[in-house]
Short mmCIF file of C-alpha atoms in Angstrom, two decimals:
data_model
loop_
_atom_site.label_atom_id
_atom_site.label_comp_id
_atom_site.label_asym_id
_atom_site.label_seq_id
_atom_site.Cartn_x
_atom_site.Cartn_y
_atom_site.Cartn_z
CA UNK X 1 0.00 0.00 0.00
CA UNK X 2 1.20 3.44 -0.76
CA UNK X 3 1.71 5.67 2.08
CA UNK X 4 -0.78 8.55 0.74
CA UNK X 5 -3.40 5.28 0.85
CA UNK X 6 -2.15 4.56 4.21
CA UNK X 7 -2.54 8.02 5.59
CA UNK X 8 -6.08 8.41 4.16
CA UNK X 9 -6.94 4.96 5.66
CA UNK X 10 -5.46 6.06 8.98
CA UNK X 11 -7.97 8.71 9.11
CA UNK X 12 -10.68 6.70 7.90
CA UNK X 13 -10.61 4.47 10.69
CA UNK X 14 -10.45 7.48 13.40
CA UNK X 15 -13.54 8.64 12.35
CA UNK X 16 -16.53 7.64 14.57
CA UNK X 17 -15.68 9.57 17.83
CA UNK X 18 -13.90 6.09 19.40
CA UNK X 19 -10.26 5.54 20.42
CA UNK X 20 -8.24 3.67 18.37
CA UNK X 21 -4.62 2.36 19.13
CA UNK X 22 -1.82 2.10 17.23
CA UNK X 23 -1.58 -1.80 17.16
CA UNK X 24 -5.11 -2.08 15.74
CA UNK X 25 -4.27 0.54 13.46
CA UNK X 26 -0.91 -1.54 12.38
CA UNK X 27 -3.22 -4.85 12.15
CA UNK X 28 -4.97 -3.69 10.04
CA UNK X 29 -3.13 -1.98 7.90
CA UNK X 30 -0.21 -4.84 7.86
CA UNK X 31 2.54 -2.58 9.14
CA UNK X 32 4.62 -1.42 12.54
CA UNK X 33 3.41 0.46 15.10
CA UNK X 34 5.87 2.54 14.91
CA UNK X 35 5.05 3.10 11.72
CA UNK X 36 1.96 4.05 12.49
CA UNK X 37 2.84 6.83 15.15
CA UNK X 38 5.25 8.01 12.36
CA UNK X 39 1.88 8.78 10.26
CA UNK X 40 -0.02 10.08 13.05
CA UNK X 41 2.61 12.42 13.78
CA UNK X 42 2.65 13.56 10.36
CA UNK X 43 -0.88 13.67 9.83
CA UNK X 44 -1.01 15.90 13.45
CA UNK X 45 1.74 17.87 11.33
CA UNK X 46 -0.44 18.87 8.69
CA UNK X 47 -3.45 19.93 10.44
CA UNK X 48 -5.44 16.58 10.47
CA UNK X 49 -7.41 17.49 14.63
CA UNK X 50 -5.76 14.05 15.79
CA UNK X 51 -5.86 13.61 19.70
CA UNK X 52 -4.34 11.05 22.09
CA UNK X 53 -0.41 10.18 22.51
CA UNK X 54 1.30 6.83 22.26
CA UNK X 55 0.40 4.39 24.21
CA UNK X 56 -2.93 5.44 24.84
CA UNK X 57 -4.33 5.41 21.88
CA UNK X 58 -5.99 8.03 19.11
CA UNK X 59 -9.17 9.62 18.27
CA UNK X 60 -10.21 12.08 15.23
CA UNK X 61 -11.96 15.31 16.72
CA UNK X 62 -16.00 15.73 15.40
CA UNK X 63 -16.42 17.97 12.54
CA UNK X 64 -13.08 17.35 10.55
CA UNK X 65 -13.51 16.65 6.68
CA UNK X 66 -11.25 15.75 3.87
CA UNK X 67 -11.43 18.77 1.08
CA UNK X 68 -13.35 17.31 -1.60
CA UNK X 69 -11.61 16.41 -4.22
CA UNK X 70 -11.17 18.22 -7.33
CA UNK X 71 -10.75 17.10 -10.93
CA UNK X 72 -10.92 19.24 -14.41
CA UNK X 73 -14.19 17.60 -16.55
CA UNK X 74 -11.20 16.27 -19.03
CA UNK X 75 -9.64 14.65 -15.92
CA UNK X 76 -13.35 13.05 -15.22
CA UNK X 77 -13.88 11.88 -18.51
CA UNK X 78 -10.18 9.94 -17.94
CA UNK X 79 -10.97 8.52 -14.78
CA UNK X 80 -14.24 7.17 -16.22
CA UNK X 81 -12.62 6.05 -19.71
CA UNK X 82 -9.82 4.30 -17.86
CA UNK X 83 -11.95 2.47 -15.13
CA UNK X 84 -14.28 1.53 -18.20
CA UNK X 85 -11.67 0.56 -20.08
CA UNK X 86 -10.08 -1.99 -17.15
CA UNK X 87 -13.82 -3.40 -16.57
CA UNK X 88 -13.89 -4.38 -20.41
CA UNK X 89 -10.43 -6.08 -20.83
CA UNK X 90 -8.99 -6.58 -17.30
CA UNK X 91 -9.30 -9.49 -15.04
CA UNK X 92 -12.20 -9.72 -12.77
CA UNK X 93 -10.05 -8.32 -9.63
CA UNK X 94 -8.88 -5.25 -11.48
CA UNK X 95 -12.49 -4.77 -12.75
CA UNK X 96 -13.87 -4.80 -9.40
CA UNK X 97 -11.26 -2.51 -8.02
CA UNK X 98 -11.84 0.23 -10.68
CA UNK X 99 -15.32 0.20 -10.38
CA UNK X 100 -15.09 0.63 -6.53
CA UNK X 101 -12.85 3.40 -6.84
CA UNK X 102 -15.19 5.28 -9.31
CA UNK X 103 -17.38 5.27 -6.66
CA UNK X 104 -14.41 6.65 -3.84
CA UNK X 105 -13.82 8.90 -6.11
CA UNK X 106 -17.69 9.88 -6.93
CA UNK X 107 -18.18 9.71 -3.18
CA UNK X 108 -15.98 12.66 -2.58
CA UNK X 109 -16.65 14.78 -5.84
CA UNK X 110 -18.52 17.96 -5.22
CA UNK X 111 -22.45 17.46 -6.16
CA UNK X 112 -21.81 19.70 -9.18
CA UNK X 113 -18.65 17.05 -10.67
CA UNK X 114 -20.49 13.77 -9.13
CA UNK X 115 -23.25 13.69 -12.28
CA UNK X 116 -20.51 14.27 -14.67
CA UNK X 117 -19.37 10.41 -14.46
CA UNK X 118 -22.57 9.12 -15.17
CA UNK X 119 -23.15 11.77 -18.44
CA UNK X 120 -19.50 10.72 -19.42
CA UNK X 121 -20.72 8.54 -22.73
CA UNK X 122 -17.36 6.29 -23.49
CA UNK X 123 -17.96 2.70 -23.53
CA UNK X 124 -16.48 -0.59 -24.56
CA UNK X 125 -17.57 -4.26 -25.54
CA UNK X 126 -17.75 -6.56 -22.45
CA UNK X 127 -16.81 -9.87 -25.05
CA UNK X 128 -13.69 -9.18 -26.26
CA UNK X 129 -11.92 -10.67 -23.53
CA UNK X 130 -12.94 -14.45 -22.20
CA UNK X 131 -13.46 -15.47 -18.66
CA UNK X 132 -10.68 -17.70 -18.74
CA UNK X 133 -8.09 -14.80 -20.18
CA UNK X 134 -9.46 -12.36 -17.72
CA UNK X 135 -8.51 -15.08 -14.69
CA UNK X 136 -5.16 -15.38 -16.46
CA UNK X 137 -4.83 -11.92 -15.96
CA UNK X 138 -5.14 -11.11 -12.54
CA UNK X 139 -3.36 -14.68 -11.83
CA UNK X 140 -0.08 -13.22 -14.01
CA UNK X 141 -0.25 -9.63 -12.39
CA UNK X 142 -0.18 -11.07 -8.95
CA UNK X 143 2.93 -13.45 -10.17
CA UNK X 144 4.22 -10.08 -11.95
CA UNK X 145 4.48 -8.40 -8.19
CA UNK X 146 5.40 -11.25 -6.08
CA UNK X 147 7.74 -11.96 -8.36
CA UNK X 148 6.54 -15.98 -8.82
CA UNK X 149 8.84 -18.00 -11.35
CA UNK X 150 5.09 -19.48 -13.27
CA UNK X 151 5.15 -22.89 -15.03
CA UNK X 152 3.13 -22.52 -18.17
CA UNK X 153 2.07 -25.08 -21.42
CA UNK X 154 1.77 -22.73 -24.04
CA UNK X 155 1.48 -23.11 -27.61
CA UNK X 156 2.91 -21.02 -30.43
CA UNK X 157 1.52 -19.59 -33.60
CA UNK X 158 1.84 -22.75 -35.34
CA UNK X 159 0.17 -24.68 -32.73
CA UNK X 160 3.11 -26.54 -30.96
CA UNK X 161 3.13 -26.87 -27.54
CA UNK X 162 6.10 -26.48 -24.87
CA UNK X 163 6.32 -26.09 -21.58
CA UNK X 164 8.38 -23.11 -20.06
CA UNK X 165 9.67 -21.92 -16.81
CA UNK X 166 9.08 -18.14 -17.44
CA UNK X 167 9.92 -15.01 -14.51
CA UNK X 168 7.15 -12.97 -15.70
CA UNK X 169 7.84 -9.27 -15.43
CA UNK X 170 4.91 -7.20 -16.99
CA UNK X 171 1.94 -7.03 -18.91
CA UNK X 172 0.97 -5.50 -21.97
CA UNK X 173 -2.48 -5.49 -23.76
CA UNK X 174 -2.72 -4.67 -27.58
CA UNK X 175 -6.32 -3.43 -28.01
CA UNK X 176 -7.74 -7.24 -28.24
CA UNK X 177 -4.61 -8.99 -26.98
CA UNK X 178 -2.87 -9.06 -23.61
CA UNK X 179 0.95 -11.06 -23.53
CA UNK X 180 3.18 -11.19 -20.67
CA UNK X 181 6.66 -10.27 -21.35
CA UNK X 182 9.26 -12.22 -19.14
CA UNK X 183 12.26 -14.28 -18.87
CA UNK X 184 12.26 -17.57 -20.94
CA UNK X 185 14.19 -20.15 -18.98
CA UNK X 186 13.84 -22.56 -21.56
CA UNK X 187 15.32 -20.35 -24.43
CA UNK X 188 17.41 -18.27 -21.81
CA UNK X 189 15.96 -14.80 -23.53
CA UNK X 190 13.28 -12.76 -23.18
CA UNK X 191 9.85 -13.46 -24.97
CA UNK X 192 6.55 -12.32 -25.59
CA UNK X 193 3.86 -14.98 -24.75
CA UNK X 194 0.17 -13.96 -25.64
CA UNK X 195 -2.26 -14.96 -22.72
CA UNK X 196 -4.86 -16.26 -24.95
CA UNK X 197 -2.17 -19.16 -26.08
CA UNK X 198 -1.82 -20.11 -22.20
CA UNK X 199 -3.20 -23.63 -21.86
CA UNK X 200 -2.55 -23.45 -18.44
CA UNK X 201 0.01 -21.77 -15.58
CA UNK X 202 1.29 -23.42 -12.61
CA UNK X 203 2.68 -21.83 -9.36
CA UNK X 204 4.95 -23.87 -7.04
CA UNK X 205 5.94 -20.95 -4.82
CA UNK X 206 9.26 -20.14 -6.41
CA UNK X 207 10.64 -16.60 -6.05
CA UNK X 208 13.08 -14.87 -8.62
CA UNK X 209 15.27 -12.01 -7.69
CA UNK X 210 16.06 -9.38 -10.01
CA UNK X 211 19.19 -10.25 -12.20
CA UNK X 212 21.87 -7.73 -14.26
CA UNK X 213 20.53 -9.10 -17.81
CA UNK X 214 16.86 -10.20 -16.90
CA UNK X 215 15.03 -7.14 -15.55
CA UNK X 216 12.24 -5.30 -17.22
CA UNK X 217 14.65 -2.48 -18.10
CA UNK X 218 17.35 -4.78 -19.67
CA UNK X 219 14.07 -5.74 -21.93
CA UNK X 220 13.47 -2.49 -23.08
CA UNK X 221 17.18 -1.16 -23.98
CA UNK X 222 17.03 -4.63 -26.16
CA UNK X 223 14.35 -3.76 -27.65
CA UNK X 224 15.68 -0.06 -28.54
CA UNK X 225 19.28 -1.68 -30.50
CA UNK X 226 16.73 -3.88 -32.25
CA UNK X 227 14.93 -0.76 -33.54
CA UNK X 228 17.82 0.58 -34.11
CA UNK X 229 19.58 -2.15 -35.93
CA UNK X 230 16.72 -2.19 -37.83
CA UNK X 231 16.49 1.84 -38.96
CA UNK X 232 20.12 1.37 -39.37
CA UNK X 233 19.48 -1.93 -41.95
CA UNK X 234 16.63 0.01 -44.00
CA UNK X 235 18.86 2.98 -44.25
CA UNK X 236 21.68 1.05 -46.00
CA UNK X 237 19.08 -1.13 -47.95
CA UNK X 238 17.36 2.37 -49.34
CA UNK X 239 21.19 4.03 -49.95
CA UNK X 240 22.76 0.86 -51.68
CA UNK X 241 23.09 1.15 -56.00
#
C-alpha cells in the first residue's frame, strides 16, 4: 500500500468519535506500530485534529472533513474512460477494483462534478476478452508483483506446444490482446507470450530475484538496439546502388 493510501486509511478508521490504538491501526493496515505513530505524527503535522499520545491510543476530533476532491471535466472523462476501459479487458479483480474506486472517487466529488461520471458517454464491448483470459490476468499480475517464477504449457503460432519456466515481469495489452513479457528459462531470452495461447500456468511458490541481464529495463534497452539495428538496416538497404 502506498503511504498517501495509508494516511487516508489512517484517518478513515479514526472517524466515529472512538479511540483507536496504534496496534489495531498496524493490524490492520499490515505494518509497525511505529510506523503508524510516524503517520499520526505527520498527519497531526499537517493539520489533520488528531488527539491522544502513544500508548494510549488516538481519536479524530467531530467535525473534521477531507477537502473534496477536485478534478478538471477532461480529468473526469479519464478517470471514467480508464476504469471503463479496465472493466472491459482486465481481469475480474482489477475490474472490481476500478469500479469501486469510481465510486471513492464519486463519493468525494462535489455534487456539481459527481453527475458528470454518469453523463460521461465512453464505452467498450464486455466480449472481447474471455473469462478464462481475464482469470489469467489477474493470476499473471499477482505473479508479476510477487515476483513468482510461473510454469506454463503454451502453444505457439503454429500450434506446438512447450512447456516453459518463465519469470514474468509485466503485462501488456494490444487493443484485443494481452501477452506477458518475461524471462524464458527454456530459451534463456526474453519473450513475448500472448495470454490467450496459455493452456494453463502453474505456481509452485518459487521466487526470482532481479538479475543484471533479466530485468524489465534490460528488456526495453534490447528492444531499442533492435529498432535501431533495424532503422540502421533500412537505411543502408534504401542508400545501396
Amino acid at each position: 500500500m502506498r503511504r498517501a493510501d495509508r494516511l487516508f486509511q489512517i484517518v478513515q478508521y479514526l472517524r466515529g468519535g472512538r479511540l483507536v490504538t496504534a496496534h489495531m491501526l498496524a493490524e490492520r493496515l499490515e505494518v509497525s506500530d511505529r510506523t503508524i505513530y510516524r503517520d499520526i505524527a505527520d498527519l497531526q503535522s499537517t493539520g489533520v485534529p488528531i488527539d491522544g499520545e502513544a500508548g494510549v491510543g488516538y481519536i479524530l476530533r467531530e467535525g473534521f472533513d477531507l477537502p473534496p476532491l477536485m478534478f478538471t471535466r477532461d480529468e473526469i472523462v479519464a478517470l471514467v474512460a480508464g476504469a471503463r476501459m479496465v472493466r472491459a479487458y482486465g481481469g475480474p479483480a482489477m475490474a472490481r477494483a476500478a469500479e469501486e474506486a469510481l465510486v471513492k472517487i464519486s463519493a468525494v466529488l462535489p455534487d456539481t462534478e459527481r453527475a458528470r461520471i454518469d453523463r460521461t458517454e465512453i464505452h467498450m464491448p464486455l466480449w472481447v476478452v474471455s473469462e478464462e483470459e481475464r482469470r489469467t490476468i489477474d493470476t499473471l499480475e499477482r505473479a508479476v508483483e510477487a515476483r513468482h517464477v510461473l510454469k506454463i504449457d503454451y502453444r505457439d503460432e503454429a500450434g506446438a506446444s512447450s512447456c516453459r519456466d518463465i519469470r514474468p515481469l509485466g503485462l501488456w495489452f494490444w487493443g484485443k490482446v494481452w501477452t506477458v513479457v518475461g524471462w524464458c528459462e527454456l530459451r534463456g531470452d526474453f519473450r513475448a507470450f500472448r495470454i490467450d495461447r496459455i493452456a494453463s500456468i502453474t505456481c509452485d511458490g518459487r521466487v526470482f530475484k532481479h538479475e543484471r541481464g533479466k530485468q524489465l529495463a534490460d528488456f526495453y534497452r534490447q528492444m531499442e538496439r533492435d529498432e535501431a539495428a533495424r532503422d540502421w538496416a533500412h537505411r543502408r538497404s534504401q542508400n545501396a546502388p
